[in-house]
XYZ file of C-alpha atoms in Angstrom:
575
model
C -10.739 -33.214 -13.233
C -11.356 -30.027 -10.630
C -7.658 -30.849 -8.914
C -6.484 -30.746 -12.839
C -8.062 -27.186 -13.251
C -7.064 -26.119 -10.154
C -3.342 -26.784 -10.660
C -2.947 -25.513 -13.527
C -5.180 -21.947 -12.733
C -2.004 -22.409 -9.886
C 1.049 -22.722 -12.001
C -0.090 -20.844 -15.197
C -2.687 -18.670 -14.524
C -2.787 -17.339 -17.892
C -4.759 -20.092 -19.239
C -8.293 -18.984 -17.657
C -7.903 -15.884 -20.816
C -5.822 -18.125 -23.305
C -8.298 -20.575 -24.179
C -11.056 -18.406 -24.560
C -8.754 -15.482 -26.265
C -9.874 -14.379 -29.983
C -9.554 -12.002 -32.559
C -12.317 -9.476 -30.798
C -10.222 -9.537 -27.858
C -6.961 -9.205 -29.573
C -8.022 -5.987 -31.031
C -9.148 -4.465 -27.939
C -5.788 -5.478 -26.390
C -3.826 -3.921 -29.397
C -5.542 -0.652 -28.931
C -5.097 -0.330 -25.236
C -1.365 -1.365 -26.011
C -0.898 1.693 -28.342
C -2.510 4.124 -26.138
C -0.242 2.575 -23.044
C 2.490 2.564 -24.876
C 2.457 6.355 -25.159
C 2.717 6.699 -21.201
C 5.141 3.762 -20.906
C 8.105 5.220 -23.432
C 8.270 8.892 -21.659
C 7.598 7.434 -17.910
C 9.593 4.579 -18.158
C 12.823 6.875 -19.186
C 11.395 9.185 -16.787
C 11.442 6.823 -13.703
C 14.734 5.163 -14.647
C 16.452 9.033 -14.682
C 14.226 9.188 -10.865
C 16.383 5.825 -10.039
C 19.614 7.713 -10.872
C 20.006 5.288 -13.948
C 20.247 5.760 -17.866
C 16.782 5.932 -19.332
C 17.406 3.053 -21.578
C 16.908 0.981 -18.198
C 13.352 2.134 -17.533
C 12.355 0.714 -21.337
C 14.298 -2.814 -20.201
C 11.900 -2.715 -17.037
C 9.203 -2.611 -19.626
C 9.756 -5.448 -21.769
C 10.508 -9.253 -19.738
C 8.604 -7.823 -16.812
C 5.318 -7.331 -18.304
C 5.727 -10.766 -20.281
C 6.334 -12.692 -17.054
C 3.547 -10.777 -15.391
C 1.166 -11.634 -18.060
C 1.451 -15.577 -18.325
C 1.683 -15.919 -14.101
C -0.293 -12.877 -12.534
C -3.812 -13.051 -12.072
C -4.708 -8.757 -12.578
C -6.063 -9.019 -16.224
C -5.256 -4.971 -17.040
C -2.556 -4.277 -14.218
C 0.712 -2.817 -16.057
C 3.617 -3.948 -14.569
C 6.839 -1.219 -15.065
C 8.592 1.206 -13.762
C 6.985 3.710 -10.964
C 8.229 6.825 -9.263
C 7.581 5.330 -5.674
C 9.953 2.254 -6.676
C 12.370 4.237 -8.529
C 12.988 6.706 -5.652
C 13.343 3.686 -3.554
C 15.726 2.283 -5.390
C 18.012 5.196 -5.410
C 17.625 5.783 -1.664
C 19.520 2.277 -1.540
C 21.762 2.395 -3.734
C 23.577 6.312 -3.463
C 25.187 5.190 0.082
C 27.025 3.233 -1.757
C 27.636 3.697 -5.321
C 27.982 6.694 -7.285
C 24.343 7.411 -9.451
C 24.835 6.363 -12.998
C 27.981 4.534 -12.475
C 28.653 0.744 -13.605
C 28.376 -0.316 -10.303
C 25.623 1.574 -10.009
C 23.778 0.166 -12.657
C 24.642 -3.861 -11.634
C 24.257 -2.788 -7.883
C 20.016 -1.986 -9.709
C 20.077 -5.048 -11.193
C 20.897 -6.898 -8.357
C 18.338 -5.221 -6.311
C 15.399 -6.142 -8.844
C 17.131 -9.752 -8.478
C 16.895 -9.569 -4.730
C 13.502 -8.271 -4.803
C 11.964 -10.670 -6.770
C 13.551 -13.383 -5.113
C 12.058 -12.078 -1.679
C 8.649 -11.665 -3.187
C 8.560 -14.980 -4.740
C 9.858 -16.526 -1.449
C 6.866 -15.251 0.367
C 4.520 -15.864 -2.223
C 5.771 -19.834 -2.428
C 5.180 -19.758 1.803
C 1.953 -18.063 1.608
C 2.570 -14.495 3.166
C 0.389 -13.018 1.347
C -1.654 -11.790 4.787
C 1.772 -9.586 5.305
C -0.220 -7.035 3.144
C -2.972 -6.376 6.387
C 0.261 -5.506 8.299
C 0.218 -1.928 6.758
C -3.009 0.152 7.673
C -4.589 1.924 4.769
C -3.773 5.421 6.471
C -0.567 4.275 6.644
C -0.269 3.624 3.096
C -1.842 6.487 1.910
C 0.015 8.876 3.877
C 3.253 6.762 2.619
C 2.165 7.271 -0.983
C 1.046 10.887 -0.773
C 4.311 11.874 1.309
C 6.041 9.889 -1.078
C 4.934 11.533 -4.164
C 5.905 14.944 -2.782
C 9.600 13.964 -2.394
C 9.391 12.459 -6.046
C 8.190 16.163 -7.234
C 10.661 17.913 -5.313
C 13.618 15.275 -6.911
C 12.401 16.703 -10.076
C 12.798 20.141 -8.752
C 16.805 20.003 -10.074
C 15.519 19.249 -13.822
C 13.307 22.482 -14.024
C 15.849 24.401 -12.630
C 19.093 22.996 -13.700
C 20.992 22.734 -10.842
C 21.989 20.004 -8.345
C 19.396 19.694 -5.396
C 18.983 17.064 -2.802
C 15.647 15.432 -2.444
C 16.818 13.218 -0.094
C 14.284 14.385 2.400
C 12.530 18.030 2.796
C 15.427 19.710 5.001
C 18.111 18.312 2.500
C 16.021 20.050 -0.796
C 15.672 23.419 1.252
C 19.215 23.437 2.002
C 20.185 23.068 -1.382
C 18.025 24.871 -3.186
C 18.770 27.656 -0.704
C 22.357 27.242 -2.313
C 21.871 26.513 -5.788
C 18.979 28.765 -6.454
C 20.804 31.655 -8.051
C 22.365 29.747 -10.176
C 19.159 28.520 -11.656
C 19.120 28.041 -15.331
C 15.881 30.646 -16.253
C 15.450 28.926 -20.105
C 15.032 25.402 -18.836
C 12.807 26.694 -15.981
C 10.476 28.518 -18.646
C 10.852 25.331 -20.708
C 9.681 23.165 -18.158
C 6.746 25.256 -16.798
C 5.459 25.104 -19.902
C 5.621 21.555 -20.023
C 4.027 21.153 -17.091
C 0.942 23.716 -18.443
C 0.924 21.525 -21.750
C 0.243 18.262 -19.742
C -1.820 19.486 -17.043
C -4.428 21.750 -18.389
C -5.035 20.464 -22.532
C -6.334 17.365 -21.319
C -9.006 19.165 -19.435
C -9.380 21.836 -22.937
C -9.844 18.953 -25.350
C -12.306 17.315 -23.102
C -14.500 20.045 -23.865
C -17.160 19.944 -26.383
C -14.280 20.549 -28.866
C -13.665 17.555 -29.676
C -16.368 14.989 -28.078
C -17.122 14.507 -32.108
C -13.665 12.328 -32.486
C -15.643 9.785 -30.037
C -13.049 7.146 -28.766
C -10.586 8.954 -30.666
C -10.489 11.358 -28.281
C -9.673 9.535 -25.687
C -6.221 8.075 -27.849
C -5.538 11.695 -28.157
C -5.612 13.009 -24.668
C -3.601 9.975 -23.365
C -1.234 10.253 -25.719
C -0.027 13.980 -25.100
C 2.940 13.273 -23.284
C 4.234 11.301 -26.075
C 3.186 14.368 -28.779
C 4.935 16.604 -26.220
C 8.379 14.640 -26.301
C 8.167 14.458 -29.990
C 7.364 18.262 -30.080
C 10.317 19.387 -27.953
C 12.798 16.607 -29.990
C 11.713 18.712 -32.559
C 12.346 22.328 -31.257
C 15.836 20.807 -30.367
C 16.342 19.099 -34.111
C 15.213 22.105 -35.741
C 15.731 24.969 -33.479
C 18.384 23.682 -31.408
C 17.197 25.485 -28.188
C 19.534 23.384 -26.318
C 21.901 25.607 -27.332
C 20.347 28.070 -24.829
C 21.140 25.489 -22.225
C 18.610 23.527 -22.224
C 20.164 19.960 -21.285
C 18.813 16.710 -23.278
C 19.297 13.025 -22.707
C 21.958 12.521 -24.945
C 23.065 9.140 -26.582
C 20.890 6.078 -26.023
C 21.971 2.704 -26.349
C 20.374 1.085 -28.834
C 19.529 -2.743 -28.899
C 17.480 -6.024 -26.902
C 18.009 -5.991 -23.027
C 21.234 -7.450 -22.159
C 20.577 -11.400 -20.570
C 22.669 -11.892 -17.769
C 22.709 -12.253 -14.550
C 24.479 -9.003 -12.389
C 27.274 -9.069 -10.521
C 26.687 -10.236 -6.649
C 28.802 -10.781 -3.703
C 27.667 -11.574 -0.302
C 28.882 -8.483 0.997
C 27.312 -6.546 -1.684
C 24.030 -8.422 -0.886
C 24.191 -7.795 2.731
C 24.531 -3.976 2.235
C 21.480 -4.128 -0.283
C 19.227 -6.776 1.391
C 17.332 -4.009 3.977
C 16.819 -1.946 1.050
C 15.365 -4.948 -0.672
C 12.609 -5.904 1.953
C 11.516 -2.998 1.920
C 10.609 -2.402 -1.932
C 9.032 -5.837 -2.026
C 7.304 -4.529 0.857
C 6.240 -1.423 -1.019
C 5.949 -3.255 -4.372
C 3.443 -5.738 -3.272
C 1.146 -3.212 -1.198
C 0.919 -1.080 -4.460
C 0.451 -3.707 -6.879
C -2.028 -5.863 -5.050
C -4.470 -2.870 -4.087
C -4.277 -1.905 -7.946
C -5.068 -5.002 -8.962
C -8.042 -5.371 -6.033
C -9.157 -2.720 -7.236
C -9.119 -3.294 -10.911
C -10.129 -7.457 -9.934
C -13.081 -5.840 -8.173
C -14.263 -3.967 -10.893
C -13.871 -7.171 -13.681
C -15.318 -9.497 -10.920
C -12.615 -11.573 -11.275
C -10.311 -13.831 -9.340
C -7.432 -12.240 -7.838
C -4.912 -14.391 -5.028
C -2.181 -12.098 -2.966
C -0.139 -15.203 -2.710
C -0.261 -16.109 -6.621
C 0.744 -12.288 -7.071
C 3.356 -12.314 -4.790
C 5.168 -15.136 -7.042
C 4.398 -13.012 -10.357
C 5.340 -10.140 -8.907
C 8.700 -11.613 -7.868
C 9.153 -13.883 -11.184
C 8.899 -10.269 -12.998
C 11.343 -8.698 -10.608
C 13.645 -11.593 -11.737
C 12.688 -10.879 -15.514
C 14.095 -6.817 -14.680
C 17.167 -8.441 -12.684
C 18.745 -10.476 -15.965
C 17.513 -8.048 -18.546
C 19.650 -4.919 -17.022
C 17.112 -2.896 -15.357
C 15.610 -2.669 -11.589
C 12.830 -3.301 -9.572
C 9.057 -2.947 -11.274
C 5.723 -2.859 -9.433
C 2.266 -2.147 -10.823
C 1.598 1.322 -12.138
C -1.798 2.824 -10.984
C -1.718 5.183 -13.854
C -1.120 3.114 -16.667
C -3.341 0.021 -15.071
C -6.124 2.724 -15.182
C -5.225 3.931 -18.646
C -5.137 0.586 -19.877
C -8.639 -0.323 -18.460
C -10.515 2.191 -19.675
C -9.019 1.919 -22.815
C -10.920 -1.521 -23.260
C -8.428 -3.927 -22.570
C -9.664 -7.090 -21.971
C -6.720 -9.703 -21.234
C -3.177 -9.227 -20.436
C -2.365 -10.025 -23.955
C -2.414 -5.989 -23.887
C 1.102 -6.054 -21.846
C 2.648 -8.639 -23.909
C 1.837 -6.066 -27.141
C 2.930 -3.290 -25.161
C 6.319 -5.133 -24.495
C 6.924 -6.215 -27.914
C 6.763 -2.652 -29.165
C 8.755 -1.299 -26.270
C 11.441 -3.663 -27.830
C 10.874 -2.164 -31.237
C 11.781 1.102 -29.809
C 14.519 -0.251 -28.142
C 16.244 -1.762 -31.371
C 15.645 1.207 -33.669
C 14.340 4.081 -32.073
C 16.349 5.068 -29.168
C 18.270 7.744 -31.288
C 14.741 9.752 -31.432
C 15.162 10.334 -27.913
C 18.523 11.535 -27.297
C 17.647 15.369 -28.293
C 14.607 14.886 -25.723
C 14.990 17.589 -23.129
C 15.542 16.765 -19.550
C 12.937 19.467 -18.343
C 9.738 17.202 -20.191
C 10.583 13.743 -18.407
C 11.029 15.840 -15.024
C 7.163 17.589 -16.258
C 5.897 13.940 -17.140
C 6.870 12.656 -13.790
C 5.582 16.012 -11.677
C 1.961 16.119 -13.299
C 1.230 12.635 -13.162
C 2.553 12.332 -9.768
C 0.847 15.392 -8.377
C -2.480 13.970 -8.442
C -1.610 11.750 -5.861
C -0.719 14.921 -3.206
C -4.330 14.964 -1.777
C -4.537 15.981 1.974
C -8.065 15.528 2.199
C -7.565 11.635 3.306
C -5.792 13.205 6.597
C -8.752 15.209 7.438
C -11.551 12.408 6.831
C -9.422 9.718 9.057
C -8.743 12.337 11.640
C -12.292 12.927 11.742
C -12.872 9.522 11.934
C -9.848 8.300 14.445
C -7.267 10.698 16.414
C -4.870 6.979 16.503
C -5.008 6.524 12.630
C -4.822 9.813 12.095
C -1.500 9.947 14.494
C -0.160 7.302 12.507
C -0.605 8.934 9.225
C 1.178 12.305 10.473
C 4.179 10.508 11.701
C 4.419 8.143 8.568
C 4.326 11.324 6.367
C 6.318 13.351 8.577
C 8.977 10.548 9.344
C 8.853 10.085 5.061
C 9.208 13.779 4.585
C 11.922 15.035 7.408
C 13.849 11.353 7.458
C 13.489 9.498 4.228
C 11.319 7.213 2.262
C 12.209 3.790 3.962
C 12.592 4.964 7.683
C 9.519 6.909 7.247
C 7.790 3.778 6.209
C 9.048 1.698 8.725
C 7.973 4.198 11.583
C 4.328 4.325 10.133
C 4.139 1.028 10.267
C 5.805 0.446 14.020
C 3.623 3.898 14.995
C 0.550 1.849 13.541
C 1.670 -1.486 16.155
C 1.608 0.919 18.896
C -1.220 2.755 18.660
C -3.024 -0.731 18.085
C -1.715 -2.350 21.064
C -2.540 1.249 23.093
C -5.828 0.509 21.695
C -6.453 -2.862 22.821
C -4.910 -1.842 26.859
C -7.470 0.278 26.971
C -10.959 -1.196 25.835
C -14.124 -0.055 26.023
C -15.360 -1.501 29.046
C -19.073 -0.475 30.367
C -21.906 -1.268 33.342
C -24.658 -2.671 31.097
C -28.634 -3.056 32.493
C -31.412 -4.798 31.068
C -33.642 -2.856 28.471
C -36.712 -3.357 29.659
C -39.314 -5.772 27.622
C -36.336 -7.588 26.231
C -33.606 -9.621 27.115
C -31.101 -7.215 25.781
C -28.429 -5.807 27.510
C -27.184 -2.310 26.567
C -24.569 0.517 28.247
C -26.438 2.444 31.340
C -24.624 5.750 30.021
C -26.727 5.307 26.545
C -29.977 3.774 27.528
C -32.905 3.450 29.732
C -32.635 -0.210 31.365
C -33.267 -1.825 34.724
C -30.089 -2.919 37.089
C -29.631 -3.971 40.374
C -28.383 -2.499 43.754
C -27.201 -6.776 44.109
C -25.304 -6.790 40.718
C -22.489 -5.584 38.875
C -23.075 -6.617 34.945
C -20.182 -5.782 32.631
C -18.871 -5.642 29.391
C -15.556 -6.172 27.825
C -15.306 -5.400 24.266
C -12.240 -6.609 23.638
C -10.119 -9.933 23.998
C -8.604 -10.208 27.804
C -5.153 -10.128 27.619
C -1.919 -9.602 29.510
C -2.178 -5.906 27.933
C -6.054 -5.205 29.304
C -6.173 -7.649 31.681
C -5.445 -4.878 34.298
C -7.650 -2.320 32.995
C -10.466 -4.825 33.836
C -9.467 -5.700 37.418
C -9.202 -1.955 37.847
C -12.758 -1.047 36.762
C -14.203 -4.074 38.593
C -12.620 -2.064 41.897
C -13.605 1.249 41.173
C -17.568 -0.232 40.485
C -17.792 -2.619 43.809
C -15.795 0.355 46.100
C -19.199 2.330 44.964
C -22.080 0.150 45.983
C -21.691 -1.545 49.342
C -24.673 -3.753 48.783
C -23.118 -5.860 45.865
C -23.897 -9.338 45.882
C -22.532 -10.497 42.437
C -20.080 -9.365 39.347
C -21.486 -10.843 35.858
C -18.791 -10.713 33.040
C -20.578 -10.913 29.681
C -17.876 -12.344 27.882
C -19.895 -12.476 24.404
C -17.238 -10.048 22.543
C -14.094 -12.378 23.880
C -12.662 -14.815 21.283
C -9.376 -15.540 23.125
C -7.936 -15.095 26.193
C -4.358 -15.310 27.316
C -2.801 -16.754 30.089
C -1.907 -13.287 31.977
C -5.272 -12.329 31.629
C -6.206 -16.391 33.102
C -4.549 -15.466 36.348
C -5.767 -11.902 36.412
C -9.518 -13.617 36.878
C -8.408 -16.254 39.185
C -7.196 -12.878 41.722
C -10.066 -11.004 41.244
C -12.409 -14.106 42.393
C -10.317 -14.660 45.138
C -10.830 -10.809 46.103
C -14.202 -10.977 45.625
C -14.417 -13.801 47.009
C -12.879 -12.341 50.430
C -15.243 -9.485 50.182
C -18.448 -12.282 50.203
C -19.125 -11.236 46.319
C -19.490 -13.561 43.815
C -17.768 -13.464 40.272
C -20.008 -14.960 37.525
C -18.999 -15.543 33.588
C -21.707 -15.228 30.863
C -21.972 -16.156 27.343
C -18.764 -17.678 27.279
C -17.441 -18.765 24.022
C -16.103 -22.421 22.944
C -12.611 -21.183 22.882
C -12.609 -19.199 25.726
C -14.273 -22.134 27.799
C -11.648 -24.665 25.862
C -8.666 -22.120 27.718
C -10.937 -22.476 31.396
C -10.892 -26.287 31.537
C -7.497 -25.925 31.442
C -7.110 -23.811 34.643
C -8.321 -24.266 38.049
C -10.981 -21.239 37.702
C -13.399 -23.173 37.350
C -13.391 -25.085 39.956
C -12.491 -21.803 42.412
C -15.353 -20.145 40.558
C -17.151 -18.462 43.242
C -20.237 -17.713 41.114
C -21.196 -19.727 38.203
C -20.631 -19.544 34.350
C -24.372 -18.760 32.266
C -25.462 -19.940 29.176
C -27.169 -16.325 28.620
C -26.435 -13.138 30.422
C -30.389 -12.530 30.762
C -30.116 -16.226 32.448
C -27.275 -15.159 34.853
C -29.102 -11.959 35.998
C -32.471 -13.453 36.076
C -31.296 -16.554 38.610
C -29.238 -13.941 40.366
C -32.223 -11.421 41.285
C -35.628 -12.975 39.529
C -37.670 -9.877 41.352
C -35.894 -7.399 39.308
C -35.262 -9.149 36.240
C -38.746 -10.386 35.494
């Protein structure tokens, strides 16, 4: 009965909230659905125009995505869609080859989604779900925050009205160097105020002013950037102030997302497949630690591996229904839990209204100025630009806060994938810098005790007859030296050493190198009349020693205790 439950949890995960799911929970999940669905409709146009693809695409990402998610993730409130990070990913791919916008263009997204989710799914089937403790957190954070400041500055061109790069941050001062005369003054004005309207009346109608409306309120404030694209559809219906210049979105096709699968080639999947890796990469880092930290919150179940497969199975869904690779969206996950959602029914109502709007609304939004999807997308992705993380990790560690400089440097000055990659390989070799140089330290005997503590730090008893040490670190073929050297530089100072004792309580492994690095010191020591000894050795470590000959060229002996070892050693100073 257990295996039963457990299988299906497994294959449809949906049915821990389906068979418990009522009409109390159905109308929480309807109301977070209409407040949601107010950030989905301008963001998800927004991000597809950030991809370099018709807005119609970003509503498609909305619909079969969210649907799959809902019946096979395990996140109860995480919103699966479009997001800047993705988007600007996916257009980083794709302009090398195809013109933005174009028909190839547009399969060449689809494809990617397809490619995507495959990879995810792949990994999620194998179990590589750990992949996600590959990335440090400052090296995600930095990612994200240097990332968000590219996604601003590729918005840059929509305020202004003119054609800037935002490849990287020498490409958009280069441009904008060029094409800033030429700036369109009417759409900039436009688009400041915009930015004013959805960055500072949230924080005036959380006043007092209206605290009366009670939940209301909070329906209100999340749905201004809907009431702002309505309101400038509206100056355009009525007072046509495109004619001033002011570009719109123009036609919208109308309809359900197109079922098919997208053009490939092998070729065509070789060029894309780097691209690829890396937004499932990306993808899965963002969505899990959303739904962590949402999972955290509900004190609910949440496996990396079972949302690796959802996450891929809804990058399918975005592959066949014409529109490109989704993730989980921080904002709206957040929006959508604290507007009371309570399963991911709230998705599946999201979706089926984003595919009302698709059938018969679309023509609504082709007088919708491009200036308020390039505000929607700066002031939601602006609170992500805090430095303050650099400082606190700095603080905390110069080699994390290395890595996060170069990852947001490399992001900023190269572009979003190389940058990653770099964080992540500066990350590998500060770690492995790290562990070639542990902390390594003469410990004595604190007296009254049988504790052993660092004779730089504490008052404790040694011995003119011993050397005790302290590795804190696994021996390996990368410290291994480090540890012969400081064994050298402490016997060259005391001429009346009798014995080295290796507290080996902090190794868990050692490798072969590091084997014959102990078997030479002995044998020095052993020339010098000194005795190596091994304390508090662990059962793997001692599992790796019977299969060597140092123990049985052990010139000292191995202890069950380091007080044991020191005490037989010298019993009139270790009492």
């Amino acid at each position: 009965m257990a295996d039963s439950q457990f299988r299906t949890r497994f294959f449809f995960p949906a049915w821990s909230w389906l068979k418990d799911y009522n009409q109390s929970k159905f109308k929480s999940d309807l109301l977070s659905a209409l407040i949601v669905i107010s950030l989905l409709v301008p963001q998800g146009m927004a991000y597809a125009m950030v991809a370099g693809l018709p807005p119609i695409t970003g509503l498609y990402a909305s619909i079969l995505p969210m649907i799959i998610y809902a019946f096979i993730g395990g996140s109860l409130t995480l919103s699966i869609g479009p997001v800047a990070l993705i988007s600007i990913m996916t257009f980083a791919t794709l302009t090398p080859f195809f013109e933005a916008g174009s028909p190839t263009y547009i399969q060449a997204a689809c494809l990617l989604a397809l490619l995507v989710g495959i990879i995810s799914f792949v990994l999620g089937v194998l179990r590589f779900g750990f992949l996600i403790r590959l990335i440090s957190h400052p090296v995600i954070k930095s990612f994200i925050i240097a990332s968000a400041v590219l996604i601003a500055f590729s918005q840059v061109k929509y305020l202004l009205d003119v054609p800037l790069n935002a490849d990287n941050i020498g490409e958009f001062v280069k441009s904008a160097w060029e094409y800033l005369p030429y700036t369109n003054i009417n759409t900039l004005i436009f688009g400041v105020i915009s930015i004013l309207f959805l960055a500072y009346l949230p924080k005036i109608l959380s006043s007092t002013r209206i605290k009366f409306l009670g939940s209301k309120a909070v329906f209100i404030i999340k749905a201004l950037p809907l009431v702002l694209v309505f309101l400038s559809i509206g100056l355009v219906y009525f007072f046509h102030i495109d004619l001033y210049g002011i570009k719109t979105v123009g036609e919208i096709p109308s309809g359900f997302p197109p079922l098919t699968m997208p053009y490939w080639s092998w070729d065509l999947v070789i060029k894309l497949l780097p691209g690829a890796v890396m937004i499932a990469m990306v993808s899965f880092v963002e969505s899990i630690s959303i739904a962590q930290a949402t999972a955290f919150q509900q004190r609910s179940e949440l496996n990396s591996n079972q949302e690796l497969i959802a996450l891929g199975l809804a990058n399918v869904g975005a592959g066949v229904t014409g529109a490109f690779p989704v993730t989980g969206s921080l904002s709206r996950t957040v929006v959508n839990a604290d507007a009371g959602a309570k399963t991911p029914m709230s998705g599946v109502i999201s979706s089926i209204f984003i595919v009302i709007v698709s059938l018969y609304f679309t023509g609504l939004f082709k007088q919708l100025p491009l200036a308020v999807l390039a505000a929607t997308i700066i002031v939601s992705i602006w609170k992500l630009v805090d430095f303050k993380p650099f400082i606190k990790t700095w603080r905390y560690s110069k080699a994390d806060g290395i890595a996060m400089w170069i990852t947001f440097f490399g992001v900023l000055c190269l572009d979003i994938s190389t940058g990653l990659i770099i964080g992540v390989v500066s990350t590998f070799i500060l770690l492995l810098w790290r562990i070639s140089r542990p902390h390594i330290a003469v410990i004595g005997l604190v007296s009254g005790t049988q504790h052993f503590r660092n004779i730089n730090r504490h008052e404790v008893l040694t011995s003119q007859k011993l050397l005790s040490i302290r590795i804190d670190e696994n021996l390996t073929f990368l410290n291994a030296n480090n540890l012969k050297e400081f064994i050298i530089s402490e016997v060259s100072k005391n001429p009346y050493l009798e014995h080295v004792v290796i507290n080996c309580s902090s190794i868990s492994n050692i490798d072969l190198s590091a084997l014959e690095t102990l078997e030479e010191m002995n044998a020095e020591l052993k020339k010098l009349k000194i005795a190596l000894h091994l304390s508090e050795v662990k059962g793997p470590v001692m599992d790796r020693l019977k299969c060597s000959n140092l123990l049985n060229e052990l010139s000292g002996a191995i202890h069950l205790s380091h007080y044991q070892a020191v005490h037989n050693l010298d019993p009139t100073t270790y009492k």
